mmCIF file with all atom_site columns, C-alpha atoms in Angstrom:
data_model
loop_
_atom_site.group_PDB
_atom_site.id
_atom_site.type_symbol
_atom_site.label_atom_id
_atom_site.label_alt_id
_atom_site.label_comp_id
_atom_site.label_asym_id
_atom_site.label_entity_id
_atom_site.label_seq_id
_atom_site.pdbx_PDB_ins_code
_atom_site.Cartn_x
_atom_site.Cartn_y
_atom_site.Cartn_z
_atom_site.occupancy
_atom_site.B_iso_or_equiv
_atom_site.pdbx_formal_charge
_atom_site.auth_seq_id
_atom_site.auth_comp_id
_atom_site.auth_asym_id
_atom_site.auth_atom_id
_atom_site.pdbx_PDB_model_num
ATOM 1   C CA . MET A 1 1   ? 0.000   0.000  0.000  1.00 87.00 ? 26  MET A CA 1
ATOM 2   C CA . ASN A 1 2   ? 1.428   3.370  -1.042 1.00 94.00 ? 27  ASN A CA 1
ATOM 3   C CA . ILE A 1 3   ? 1.319   6.280  1.402  1.00 95.00 ? 28  ILE A CA 1
ATOM 4   C CA . LEU A 1 4   ? 0.278   9.808  0.438  1.00 96.00 ? 29  LEU A CA 1
ATOM 5   C CA . ALA A 1 5   ? 1.456   12.496 2.859  1.00 95.00 ? 30  ALA A CA 1
ATOM 6   C CA . ILE A 1 6   ? -0.072  15.966 2.506  1.00 95.00 ? 31  ILE A CA 1
ATOM 7   C CA . ASP A 1 7   ? 1.585   19.113 3.865  1.00 93.00 ? 32  ASP A CA 1
ATOM 8   C CA . ILE A 1 8   ? -1.039  21.869 4.066  1.00 91.00 ? 33  ILE A CA 1
ATOM 9   C CA . GLY A 1 9   ? 0.454   25.365 4.076  1.00 89.00 ? 34  GLY A CA 1
ATOM 10  C CA . THR A 1 10  ? -0.735  28.910 3.412  1.00 88.00 ? 35  THR A CA 1
ATOM 11  C CA . TYR A 1 11  ? 1.673   29.362 0.476  1.00 90.00 ? 36  TYR A CA 1
ATOM 12  C CA . SER A 1 12  ? 1.234   25.933 -1.073 1.00 93.00 ? 37  SER A CA 1
ATOM 13  C CA . ILE A 1 13  ? -0.058  22.429 -0.503 1.00 94.00 ? 38  ILE A CA 1
ATOM 14  C CA . LYS A 1 14  ? 2.461   19.656 -1.080 1.00 95.00 ? 39  LYS A CA 1
ATOM 15  C CA . PHE A 1 15  ? 1.671   16.026 -1.874 1.00 96.00 ? 40  PHE A CA 1
ATOM 16  C CA . TYR A 1 16  ? 4.254   13.266 -1.445 1.00 96.00 ? 41  TYR A CA 1
ATOM 17  C CA . GLU A 1 17  ? 3.462   9.681  -2.405 1.00 95.00 ? 42  GLU A CA 1
ATOM 18  C CA . VAL A 1 18  ? 5.875   6.997  -1.262 1.00 96.00 ? 43  VAL A CA 1
ATOM 19  C CA . LYS A 1 19  ? 6.094   3.239  -1.655 1.00 94.00 ? 44  LYS A CA 1
ATOM 20  C CA . PRO A 1 20  ? 7.104   1.158  1.391  1.00 92.00 ? 45  PRO A CA 1
ATOM 21  C CA . GLU A 1 21  ? 10.132  -1.010 0.810  1.00 91.00 ? 46  GLU A CA 1
ATOM 22  C CA . LYS A 1 22  ? 12.207  -3.157 3.085  1.00 86.00 ? 47  LYS A CA 1
ATOM 23  C CA . ARG A 1 23  ? 13.307  -0.840 5.934  1.00 83.00 ? 48  ARG A CA 1
ATOM 24  C CA . SER A 1 24  ? 12.778  2.284  3.815  1.00 89.00 ? 49  SER A CA 1
ATOM 25  C CA . TYR A 1 25  ? 10.477  4.163  1.441  1.00 91.00 ? 50  TYR A CA 1
ATOM 26  C CA . SER A 1 26  ? 10.925  5.206  -2.175 1.00 95.00 ? 51  SER A CA 1
ATOM 27  C CA . LEU A 1 27  ? 9.404   8.383  -3.610 1.00 95.00 ? 52  LEU A CA 1
ATOM 28  C CA . VAL A 1 28  ? 6.764   7.645  -6.238 1.00 94.00 ? 53  VAL A CA 1
ATOM 29  C CA . GLU A 1 29  ? 5.551   11.160 -6.964 1.00 94.00 ? 54  GLU A CA 1
ATOM 30  C CA . LYS A 1 30  ? 5.541   14.665 -5.530 1.00 95.00 ? 55  LYS A CA 1
ATOM 31  C CA . HIS A 1 31  ? 3.316   17.570 -6.426 1.00 95.00 ? 56  HIS A CA 1
ATOM 32  C CA . GLU A 1 32  ? 2.920   21.154 -5.213 1.00 95.00 ? 57  GLU A CA 1
ATOM 33  C CA . ILE A 1 33  ? -0.102  23.405 -5.685 1.00 95.00 ? 58  ILE A CA 1
ATOM 34  C CA . LEU A 1 34  ? 0.494   27.124 -5.103 1.00 93.00 ? 59  LEU A CA 1
ATOM 35  C CA . ILE A 1 35  ? -2.428  28.749 -3.320 1.00 92.00 ? 60  ILE A CA 1
ATOM 36  C CA . ASP A 1 36  ? -2.249  32.059 -5.208 1.00 88.00 ? 61  ASP A CA 1
ATOM 37  C CA . GLU A 1 37  ? -2.197  30.291 -8.578 1.00 91.00 ? 62  GLU A CA 1
ATOM 38  C CA . ILE A 1 38  ? -5.432  28.374 -7.988 1.00 92.00 ? 63  ILE A CA 1
ATOM 39  C CA . ARG A 1 39  ? -7.309  30.955 -5.916 1.00 91.00 ? 64  ARG A CA 1
ATOM 40  C CA . GLY A 1 40  ? -8.995  32.326 -9.059 1.00 91.00 ? 65  GLY A CA 1
ATOM 41  C CA . HIS A 1 41  ? -10.588 28.921 -9.726 1.00 92.00 ? 66  HIS A CA 1
ATOM 42  C CA . TYR A 1 42  ? -12.532 29.197 -6.452 1.00 92.00 ? 67  TYR A CA 1
ATOM 43  C CA . PRO A 1 43  ? -13.942 32.760 -6.429 1.00 91.00 ? 68  PRO A CA 1
ATOM 44  C CA . GLN A 1 44  ? -16.720 31.779 -4.027 1.00 92.00 ? 69  GLN A CA 1
ATOM 45  C CA . ILE A 1 45  ? -14.203 30.728 -1.328 1.00 93.00 ? 70  ILE A CA 1
ATOM 46  C CA . GLN A 1 46  ? -12.814 33.557 0.789  1.00 89.00 ? 71  GLN A CA 1
ATOM 47  C CA . HIS A 1 47  ? -11.200 31.906 3.815  1.00 91.00 ? 72  HIS A CA 1
ATOM 48  C CA . ILE A 1 48  ? -7.827  30.207 3.385  1.00 90.00 ? 73  ILE A CA 1
ATOM 49  C CA . SER A 1 49  ? -8.781  27.138 5.456  1.00 89.00 ? 74  SER A CA 1
ATOM 50  C CA . ASP A 1 50  ? -11.844 26.510 3.273  1.00 92.00 ? 75  ASP A CA 1
ATOM 51  C CA . LEU A 1 51  ? -9.685  26.820 0.149  1.00 94.00 ? 76  LEU A CA 1
ATOM 52  C CA . GLN A 1 52  ? -7.124  24.392 1.573  1.00 93.00 ? 77  GLN A CA 1
ATOM 53  C CA . LYS A 1 53  ? -9.834  21.813 2.281  1.00 93.00 ? 78  LYS A CA 1
ATOM 54  C CA . GLU A 1 54  ? -11.337 22.186 -1.194 1.00 94.00 ? 79  GLU A CA 1
ATOM 55  C CA . VAL A 1 55  ? -7.980  21.768 -2.935 1.00 94.00 ? 80  VAL A CA 1
ATOM 56  C CA . VAL A 1 56  ? -7.070  18.704 -0.866 1.00 94.00 ? 81  VAL A CA 1
ATOM 57  C CA . SER A 1 57  ? -10.452 17.023 -1.350 1.00 94.00 ? 82  SER A CA 1
ATOM 58  C CA . ASN A 1 58  ? -10.325 17.618 -5.115 1.00 93.00 ? 83  ASN A CA 1
ATOM 59  C CA . TYR A 1 59  ? -6.832  16.120 -5.307 1.00 93.00 ? 84  TYR A CA 1
ATOM 60  C CA . LEU A 1 60  ? -7.930  13.083 -3.308 1.00 92.00 ? 85  LEU A CA 1
ATOM 61  C CA . GLN A 1 61  ? -10.679 12.326 -5.817 1.00 89.00 ? 86  GLN A CA 1
ATOM 62  C CA . LYS A 1 62  ? -7.886  11.124 -8.133 1.00 88.00 ? 87  LYS A CA 1
ATOM 63  C CA . VAL A 1 63  ? -6.229  8.920  -5.510 1.00 90.00 ? 88  VAL A CA 1
ATOM 64  C CA . GLY A 1 64  ? -6.943  5.201  -5.433 1.00 83.00 ? 89  GLY A CA 1
ATOM 65  C CA . ASN A 1 65  ? -8.698  3.589  -2.478 1.00 84.00 ? 90  ASN A CA 1
ATOM 66  C CA . GLU A 1 66  ? -5.655  1.416  -1.806 1.00 89.00 ? 91  GLU A CA 1
ATOM 67  C CA . THR A 1 67  ? -3.488  4.466  -0.955 1.00 93.00 ? 92  THR A CA 1
ATOM 68  C CA . LYS A 1 68  ? -3.061  5.349  2.727  1.00 95.00 ? 93  LYS A CA 1
ATOM 69  C CA . ILE A 1 69  ? -3.626  9.082  3.253  1.00 95.00 ? 94  ILE A CA 1
ATOM 70  C CA . ILE A 1 70  ? -1.939  11.097 6.009  1.00 95.00 ? 95  ILE A CA 1
ATOM 71  C CA . PHE A 1 71  ? -2.143  14.841 6.534  1.00 90.00 ? 96  PHE A CA 1
ATOM 72  C CA . GLN A 1 72  ? -1.814  17.359 9.307  1.00 88.00 ? 97  GLN A CA 1
ATOM 73  C CA . LEU A 1 73  ? -4.419  19.744 10.567 1.00 88.00 ? 98  LEU A CA 1
ATOM 74  C CA . PRO A 1 74  ? -3.606  23.370 9.713  1.00 84.00 ? 99  PRO A CA 1
ATOM 75  C CA . ASN A 1 75  ? -1.575  24.988 12.501 1.00 85.00 ? 100 ASN A CA 1
ATOM 76  C CA . GLU A 1 76  ? -4.153  27.706 13.141 1.00 85.00 ? 101 GLU A CA 1
ATOM 77  C CA . PHE A 1 77  ? -6.610  25.028 14.303 1.00 89.00 ? 102 PHE A CA 1
ATOM 78  C CA . ILE A 1 78  ? -4.253  23.646 16.943 1.00 92.00 ? 103 ILE A CA 1
ATOM 79  C CA . THR A 1 79  ? -3.030  24.733 20.344 1.00 93.00 ? 104 THR A CA 1
ATOM 80  C CA . THR A 1 80  ? -0.441  22.729 22.274 1.00 95.00 ? 105 THR A CA 1
ATOM 81  C CA . ARG A 1 81  ? 0.126   22.228 25.991 1.00 95.00 ? 106 ARG A CA 1
ATOM 82  C CA . PHE A 1 82  ? 3.261   20.770 27.620 1.00 96.00 ? 107 PHE A CA 1
ATOM 83  C CA . LEU A 1 83  ? 2.387   19.113 30.909 1.00 95.00 ? 108 LEU A CA 1
ATOM 84  C CA . GLU A 1 84  ? 4.264   17.335 33.681 1.00 95.00 ? 109 GLU A CA 1
ATOM 85  C CA . LEU A 1 85  ? 2.048   15.028 35.721 1.00 96.00 ? 110 LEU A CA 1
ATOM 86  C CA . PRO A 1 86  ? 3.516   13.727 39.033 1.00 95.00 ? 111 PRO A CA 1
ATOM 87  C CA . VAL A 1 87  ? 2.311   10.146 38.652 1.00 95.00 ? 112 VAL A CA 1
ATOM 88  C CA . THR A 1 88  ? 4.024   6.932  37.564 1.00 94.00 ? 113 THR A CA 1
ATOM 89  C CA . SER A 1 89  ? 0.889   5.241  36.213 1.00 95.00 ? 114 SER A CA 1
ATOM 90  C CA . ARG A 1 90  ? -0.140  5.929  32.617 1.00 95.00 ? 115 ARG A CA 1
ATOM 91  C CA . ALA A 1 91  ? -3.785  5.310  33.538 1.00 95.00 ? 116 ALA A CA 1
ATOM 92  C CA . LYS A 1 92  ? -3.625  7.934  36.293 1.00 96.00 ? 117 LYS A CA 1
ATOM 93  C CA . ALA A 1 93  ? -1.960  10.402 33.930 1.00 96.00 ? 118 ALA A CA 1
ATOM 94  C CA . GLU A 1 94  ? -4.785  9.908  31.425 1.00 95.00 ? 119 GLU A CA 1
ATOM 95  C CA . GLN A 1 95  ? -7.343  10.489 34.207 1.00 95.00 ? 120 GLN A CA 1
ATOM 96  C CA . MET A 1 96  ? -5.612  13.691 35.352 1.00 95.00 ? 121 MET A CA 1
ATOM 97  C CA . LEU A 1 97  ? -5.239  15.149 31.863 1.00 96.00 ? 122 LEU A CA 1
ATOM 98  C CA . PRO A 1 98  ? -8.787  16.564 31.351 1.00 94.00 ? 123 PRO A CA 1
ATOM 99  C CA . PHE A 1 99  ? -8.631  18.372 34.701 1.00 93.00 ? 124 PHE A CA 1
ATOM 100 C CA . GLN A 1 100 ? -5.230  19.861 33.840 1.00 94.00 ? 125 GLN A CA 1
ATOM 101 C CA . LEU A 1 101 ? -6.523  21.042 30.472 1.00 94.00 ? 126 LEU A CA 1
ATOM 102 C CA . ASP A 1 102 ? -9.604  22.589 32.040 1.00 91.00 ? 127 ASP A CA 1
ATOM 103 C CA . ASP A 1 103 ? -7.275  24.958 33.933 1.00 88.00 ? 128 ASP A CA 1
ATOM 104 C CA . ASN A 1 104 ? -5.237  25.730 30.798 1.00 86.00 ? 129 ASN A CA 1
ATOM 105 C CA . LEU A 1 105 ? -7.853  26.391 28.119 1.00 90.00 ? 130 LEU A CA 1
ATOM 106 C CA . PRO A 1 106 ? -10.033 29.463 27.458 1.00 89.00 ? 131 PRO A CA 1
ATOM 107 C CA . TYR A 1 107 ? -13.011 27.129 26.864 1.00 90.00 ? 132 TYR A CA 1
ATOM 108 C CA . PRO A 1 108 ? -14.290 24.010 28.683 1.00 92.00 ? 133 PRO A CA 1
ATOM 109 C CA . VAL A 1 109 ? -12.387 20.793 27.995 1.00 93.00 ? 134 VAL A CA 1
ATOM 110 C CA . THR A 1 110 ? -15.747 19.233 27.102 1.00 93.00 ? 135 THR A CA 1
ATOM 111 C CA . HIS A 1 111 ? -15.681 21.457 23.986 1.00 95.00 ? 136 HIS A CA 1
ATOM 112 C CA . ALA A 1 112 ? -12.232 20.220 22.963 1.00 95.00 ? 137 ALA A CA 1
ATOM 113 C CA . HIS A 1 113 ? -10.871 17.287 20.989 1.00 94.00 ? 138 HIS A CA 1
ATOM 114 C CA . PHE A 1 114 ? -7.344  16.403 22.110 1.00 95.00 ? 139 PHE A CA 1
ATOM 115 C CA . ALA A 1 115 ? -4.634  13.786 21.766 1.00 95.00 ? 140 ALA A CA 1
ATOM 116 C CA . SER A 1 116 ? -1.398  13.365 23.704 1.00 95.00 ? 141 SER A CA 1
ATOM 117 C CA . GLU A 1 117 ? 2.037   11.879 23.318 1.00 96.00 ? 142 GLU A CA 1
ATOM 118 C CA . MET A 1 118 ? 3.157   10.576 26.704 1.00 96.00 ? 143 MET A CA 1
ATOM 119 C CA . PHE A 1 119 ? 6.747   10.134 27.882 1.00 96.00 ? 144 PHE A CA 1
ATOM 120 C CA . LYS A 1 120 ? 7.538   8.079  30.989 1.00 95.00 ? 145 LYS A CA 1
ATOM 121 C CA . LYS A 1 121 ? 9.997   9.702  33.386 1.00 93.00 ? 146 LYS A CA 1
ATOM 122 C CA . SER A 1 122 ? 11.393  8.268  36.621 1.00 92.00 ? 147 SER A CA 1
ATOM 123 C CA . SER A 1 123 ? 8.623   9.716  38.797 1.00 93.00 ? 148 SER A CA 1
ATOM 124 C CA . SER A 1 124 ? 6.250   11.407 36.374 1.00 96.00 ? 149 SER A CA 1
ATOM 125 C CA . TYR A 1 125 ? 4.751   11.540 32.913 1.00 96.00 ? 150 TYR A CA 1
ATOM 126 C CA . SER A 1 126 ? 5.617   14.284 30.461 1.00 96.00 ? 151 SER A CA 1
ATOM 127 C CA . LEU A 1 127 ? 2.921   15.095 27.882 1.00 97.00 ? 152 LEU A CA 1
ATOM 128 C CA . ILE A 1 128 ? 2.675   16.933 24.576 1.00 97.00 ? 153 ILE A CA 1
ATOM 129 C CA . THR A 1 129 ? -1.050  17.524 24.103 1.00 97.00 ? 154 THR A CA 1
ATOM 130 C CA . ASN A 1 130 ? -2.532  18.826 20.854 1.00 96.00 ? 155 ASN A CA 1
ATOM 131 C CA . ILE A 1 131 ? -5.969  20.418 21.182 1.00 96.00 ? 156 ILE A CA 1
ATOM 132 C CA . ILE A 1 132 ? -8.588  21.554 18.700 1.00 95.00 ? 157 ILE A CA 1
ATOM 133 C CA . GLN A 1 133 ? -12.029 22.965 19.453 1.00 95.00 ? 158 GLN A CA 1
ATOM 134 C CA . GLU A 1 134 ? -14.580 20.216 18.953 1.00 94.00 ? 159 GLU A CA 1
ATOM 135 C CA . ASN A 1 135 ? -16.773 22.198 16.553 1.00 94.00 ? 160 ASN A CA 1
ATOM 136 C CA . GLN A 1 136 ? -13.744 22.880 14.295 1.00 92.00 ? 161 GLN A CA 1
ATOM 137 C CA . PHE A 1 137 ? -12.840 19.201 14.281 1.00 92.00 ? 162 PHE A CA 1
ATOM 138 C CA . LYS A 1 138 ? -16.423 18.211 13.463 1.00 94.00 ? 163 LYS A CA 1
ATOM 139 C CA . ASP A 1 139 ? -16.553 20.690 10.569 1.00 92.00 ? 164 ASP A CA 1
ATOM 140 C CA . PHE A 1 140 ? -13.266 19.284 9.270  1.00 91.00 ? 165 PHE A CA 1
ATOM 141 C CA . TYR A 1 141 ? -14.449 15.680 9.580  1.00 92.00 ? 166 TYR A CA 1
ATOM 142 C CA . GLN A 1 142 ? -17.869 16.298 8.069  1.00 95.00 ? 167 GLN A CA 1
ATOM 143 C CA . PHE A 1 143 ? -16.399 18.182 5.090  1.00 94.00 ? 168 PHE A CA 1
ATOM 144 C CA . PHE A 1 144 ? -14.100 15.327 4.047  1.00 94.00 ? 169 PHE A CA 1
ATOM 145 C CA . ASP A 1 145 ? -16.682 12.694 4.914  1.00 94.00 ? 170 ASP A CA 1
ATOM 146 C CA . ALA A 1 146 ? -19.190 14.365 2.566  1.00 94.00 ? 171 ALA A CA 1
ATOM 147 C CA . LYS A 1 147 ? -16.523 14.363 -0.170 1.00 91.00 ? 172 LYS A CA 1
ATOM 148 C CA . ASN A 1 148 ? -15.692 10.679 0.440  1.00 90.00 ? 173 ASN A CA 1
ATOM 149 C CA . SER A 1 149 ? -12.104 11.696 1.023  1.00 90.00 ? 174 SER A CA 1
ATOM 150 C CA . LEU A 1 150 ? -11.449 11.091 4.707  1.00 91.00 ? 175 LEU A CA 1
ATOM 151 C CA . PRO A 1 151 ? -7.760  10.566 5.527  1.00 93.00 ? 176 PRO A CA 1
ATOM 152 C CA . HIS A 1 152 ? -6.600  7.416  7.293  1.00 94.00 ? 177 HIS A CA 1
ATOM 153 C CA . ILE A 1 153 ? -4.477  9.419  9.741  1.00 93.00 ? 178 ILE A CA 1
ATOM 154 C CA . VAL A 1 154 ? -4.771  13.039 10.869 1.00 93.00 ? 179 VAL A CA 1
ATOM 155 C CA . THR A 1 155 ? -1.766  14.458 12.665 1.00 94.00 ? 180 THR A CA 1
ATOM 156 C CA . THR A 1 156 ? -0.197  17.803 13.595 1.00 94.00 ? 181 THR A CA 1
ATOM 157 C CA . GLU A 1 157 ? 3.028   19.505 12.616 1.00 94.00 ? 182 GLU A CA 1
ATOM 158 C CA . ILE A 1 158 ? 4.481   19.263 16.124 1.00 95.00 ? 183 ILE A CA 1
ATOM 159 C CA . SER A 1 159 ? 3.776   15.509 16.179 1.00 95.00 ? 184 SER A CA 1
ATOM 160 C CA . ILE A 1 160 ? 5.584   15.109 12.860 1.00 94.00 ? 185 ILE A CA 1
ATOM 161 C CA . TYR A 1 161 ? 8.637   16.923 14.218 1.00 96.00 ? 186 TYR A CA 1
ATOM 162 C CA . GLN A 1 162 ? 8.494   14.853 17.397 1.00 97.00 ? 187 GLN A CA 1
ATOM 163 C CA . ALA A 1 163 ? 8.551   11.665 15.314 1.00 95.00 ? 188 ALA A CA 1
ATOM 164 C CA . MET A 1 164 ? 11.517  13.028 13.332 1.00 95.00 ? 189 MET A CA 1
ATOM 165 C CA . ILE A 1 165 ? 13.422  13.863 16.536 1.00 96.00 ? 190 ILE A CA 1
ATOM 166 C CA . GLU A 1 166 ? 12.886  10.353 17.870 1.00 95.00 ? 191 GLU A CA 1
ATOM 167 C CA . HIS A 1 167 ? 13.872  8.805  14.524 1.00 93.00 ? 192 HIS A CA 1
ATOM 168 C CA . LEU A 1 168 ? 17.092  10.869 14.357 1.00 94.00 ? 193 LEU A CA 1
ATOM 169 C CA . LYS A 1 169 ? 17.758  10.273 18.096 1.00 95.00 ? 194 LYS A CA 1
ATOM 170 C CA . ILE A 1 170 ? 18.413  13.951 18.844 1.00 95.00 ? 195 ILE A CA 1
ATOM 171 C CA . ASN A 1 171 ? 19.513  13.838 22.497 1.00 94.00 ? 196 ASN A CA 1
ATOM 172 C CA . GLU A 1 172 ? 21.156  17.250 22.785 1.00 94.00 ? 197 GLU A CA 1
ATOM 173 C CA . THR A 1 173 ? 19.274  20.510 23.180 1.00 96.00 ? 198 THR A CA 1
ATOM 174 C CA . ALA A 1 174 ? 18.322  21.798 19.729 1.00 96.00 ? 199 ALA A CA 1
ATOM 175 C CA . ILE A 1 175 ? 15.966  24.274 18.067 1.00 96.00 ? 200 ILE A CA 1
ATOM 176 C CA . ILE A 1 176 ? 14.109  23.454 14.856 1.00 95.00 ? 201 ILE A CA 1
ATOM 177 C CA . ILE A 1 177 ? 13.017  26.517 12.854 1.00 94.00 ? 202 ILE A CA 1
ATOM 178 C CA . ASP A 1 178 ? 10.264  26.092 10.267 1.00 92.00 ? 203 ASP A CA 1
ATOM 179 C CA . LEU A 1 179 ? 10.133  29.259 8.168  1.00 89.00 ? 204 LEU A CA 1
ATOM 180 C CA . GLY A 1 180 ? 6.729   29.310 6.479  1.00 89.00 ? 205 GLY A CA 1
ATOM 181 C CA . HIS A 1 181 ? 4.841   31.805 4.352  1.00 88.00 ? 206 HIS A CA 1
ATOM 182 C CA . LYS A 1 182 ? 2.698   33.481 7.015  1.00 89.00 ? 207 LYS A CA 1
ATOM 183 C CA . THR A 1 183 ? 4.299   32.169 10.223 1.00 91.00 ? 208 THR A CA 1
ATOM 184 C CA . THR A 1 184 ? 7.607   30.868 11.539 1.00 93.00 ? 209 THR A CA 1
ATOM 185 C CA . LYS A 1 185 ? 7.487   28.013 14.019 1.00 94.00 ? 210 LYS A CA 1
ATOM 186 C CA . MET A 1 186 ? 10.262  27.144 16.466 1.00 95.00 ? 211 MET A CA 1
ATOM 187 C CA . TYR A 1 187 ? 10.492  23.893 18.393 1.00 97.00 ? 212 TYR A CA 1
ATOM 188 C CA . VAL A 1 188 ? 12.905  23.375 21.298 1.00 97.00 ? 213 VAL A CA 1
ATOM 189 C CA . CYS A 1 189 ? 13.839  19.763 21.993 1.00 96.00 ? 214 CYS A CA 1
ATOM 190 C CA . GLN A 1 190 ? 15.815  18.090 24.772 1.00 95.00 ? 215 GLN A CA 1
ATOM 191 C CA . ASN A 1 191 ? 16.524  14.387 25.209 1.00 93.00 ? 216 ASN A CA 1
ATOM 192 C CA . ARG A 1 192 ? 14.506  13.380 22.122 1.00 95.00 ? 217 ARG A CA 1
ATOM 193 C CA . GLN A 1 193 ? 11.441  15.345 23.213 1.00 96.00 ? 218 GLN A CA 1
ATOM 194 C CA . ILE A 1 194 ? 9.953   18.707 22.211 1.00 97.00 ? 219 ILE A CA 1
ATOM 195 C CA . VAL A 1 195 ? 9.650   20.740 25.401 1.00 96.00 ? 220 VAL A CA 1
ATOM 196 C CA . SER A 1 196 ? 8.359   24.066 24.058 1.00 96.00 ? 221 SER A CA 1
ATOM 197 C CA . ASN A 1 197 ? 7.308   25.806 20.862 1.00 95.00 ? 222 ASN A CA 1
ATOM 198 C CA . HIS A 1 198 ? 6.990   29.371 19.656 1.00 94.00 ? 223 HIS A CA 1
ATOM 199 C CA . LEU A 1 199 ? 5.082   31.082 16.852 1.00 92.00 ? 224 LEU A CA 1
ATOM 200 C CA . SER A 1 200 ? 6.198   34.257 15.066 1.00 92.00 ? 225 SER A CA 1
ATOM 201 C CA . TYR A 1 201 ? 4.456   36.206 12.316 1.00 91.00 ? 226 TYR A CA 1
ATOM 202 C CA . ILE A 1 202 ? 7.767   37.288 10.807 1.00 91.00 ? 227 ILE A CA 1
ATOM 203 C CA . ALA A 1 203 ? 7.894   34.853 7.901  1.00 91.00 ? 228 ALA A CA 1
ATOM 204 C CA . GLY A 1 204 ? 8.180   34.511 4.127  1.00 89.00 ? 229 GLY A CA 1
ATOM 205 C CA . SER A 1 205 ? 5.460   36.985 3.156  1.00 91.00 ? 230 SER A CA 1
ATOM 206 C CA . TYR A 1 206 ? 7.005   39.625 5.443  1.00 91.00 ? 231 TYR A CA 1
ATOM 207 C CA . PHE A 1 207 ? 10.380  39.127 3.741  1.00 89.00 ? 232 PHE A CA 1
ATOM 208 C CA . ASN A 1 208 ? 8.668   39.549 0.362  1.00 90.00 ? 233 ASN A CA 1
ATOM 209 C CA . GLU A 1 209 ? 7.349   42.945 1.461  1.00 93.00 ? 234 GLU A CA 1
ATOM 210 C CA . VAL A 1 210 ? 10.764  44.056 2.753  1.00 91.00 ? 235 VAL A CA 1
ATOM 211 C CA . ILE A 1 211 ? 12.513  42.982 -0.465 1.00 90.00 ? 236 ILE A CA 1
ATOM 212 C CA . ALA A 1 212 ? 9.842   44.654 -2.602 1.00 92.00 ? 237 ALA A CA 1
ATOM 213 C CA . LYS A 1 213 ? 10.138  47.934 -0.677 1.00 92.00 ? 238 LYS A CA 1
ATOM 214 C CA . THR A 1 214 ? 13.955  47.907 -0.554 1.00 91.00 ? 239 THR A CA 1
ATOM 215 C CA . TYR A 1 215 ? 14.519  47.143 -4.240 1.00 90.00 ? 240 TYR A CA 1
ATOM 216 C CA . GLN A 1 216 ? 11.359  48.762 -5.645 1.00 92.00 ? 241 GLN A CA 1
ATOM 217 C CA . LEU A 1 217 ? 9.951   45.469 -6.948 1.00 90.00 ? 242 LEU A CA 1
ATOM 218 C CA . SER A 1 218 ? 6.463   44.055 -7.187 1.00 91.00 ? 243 SER A CA 1
ATOM 219 C CA . ILE A 1 219 ? 5.539   41.485 -4.553 1.00 89.00 ? 244 ILE A CA 1
ATOM 220 C CA . GLU A 1 220 ? 5.539   38.777 -7.245 1.00 87.00 ? 245 GLU A CA 1
ATOM 221 C CA . ASN A 1 221 ? 9.083   39.638 -8.395 1.00 90.00 ? 246 ASN A CA 1
ATOM 222 C CA . ALA A 1 222 ? 10.275  39.974 -4.808 1.00 88.00 ? 247 ALA A CA 1
ATOM 223 C CA . SER A 1 223 ? 9.001   36.465 -4.049 1.00 86.00 ? 248 SER A CA 1
ATOM 224 C CA . LEU A 1 224 ? 10.670  35.135 -7.202 1.00 86.00 ? 249 LEU A CA 1
ATOM 225 C CA . HIS A 1 225 ? 14.028  36.709 -6.327 1.00 83.00 ? 250 HIS A CA 1
ATOM 226 C CA . LYS A 1 226 ? 13.795  35.403 -2.763 1.00 85.00 ? 251 LYS A CA 1
ATOM 227 C CA . HIS A 1 227 ? 13.205  31.833 -3.928 1.00 81.00 ? 252 HIS A CA 1
ATOM 228 C CA . GLU A 1 228 ? 15.935  31.961 -6.584 1.00 84.00 ? 253 GLU A CA 1
ATOM 229 C CA . ASN A 1 229 ? 18.637  33.869 -4.694 1.00 82.00 ? 254 ASN A CA 1
ATOM 230 C CA . GLY A 1 230 ? 17.870  33.554 -0.982 1.00 74.00 ? 255 GLY A CA 1
ATOM 231 C CA . PHE A 1 231 ? 20.245  31.751 1.385  1.00 66.00 ? 256 PHE A CA 1
ATOM 232 C CA . PHE A 1 232 ? 20.979  31.475 5.105  1.00 64.00 ? 257 PHE A CA 1
ATOM 233 C CA . LEU A 1 233 ? 24.092  33.018 6.645  1.00 59.00 ? 258 LEU A CA 1
ATOM 234 C CA . ASN A 1 234 ? 25.812  30.662 9.066  1.00 52.00 ? 259 ASN A CA 1
#
């Protein structure tokens, strides 16, 4: 069974199809759809999240039923909490979690859908908990269900990075910077675990505006020059 992974961004949506092989995967196909290039095909859609869902569901109509589909919820839907629970029993940690979240959320935990990654410590459990408001999750589910294009697995960006950190066995303290179009995300990890994250609105589109203003270019040409000539100083 091939696996189709979908990376949903505000600049583009990327599709990667891989074929499982012995102890590895081989790339079958990759495809990128730029949001600005297809926006004109959906004049009735105003909100970016609705456009993202429509583009993904249309793409999935061409995908065979035998393909396993994985994609992450858009970051703006998700909030994350890092919790330390002073118990040694996983069952007790799971029982404590809703009460901890009730003190940490601006809405009742009964109105939330959440999932946690749990890490056993010597005398406690450390949790990374991803939370989405229940009505947002229902809207998301019902949209793809009506289109007969429900994914097999729904995940989050922070969970994907956590899996990568564990796979690469990153034990030292490190910071992962994900420079996106509208936002930049930073993840701090220690001992193979993400311990905090940070969101900044200084990102690709902001750099486009600075380049355009500095060199008297259009936004389109500024973006083109950034992609063709940009590099990191290190």
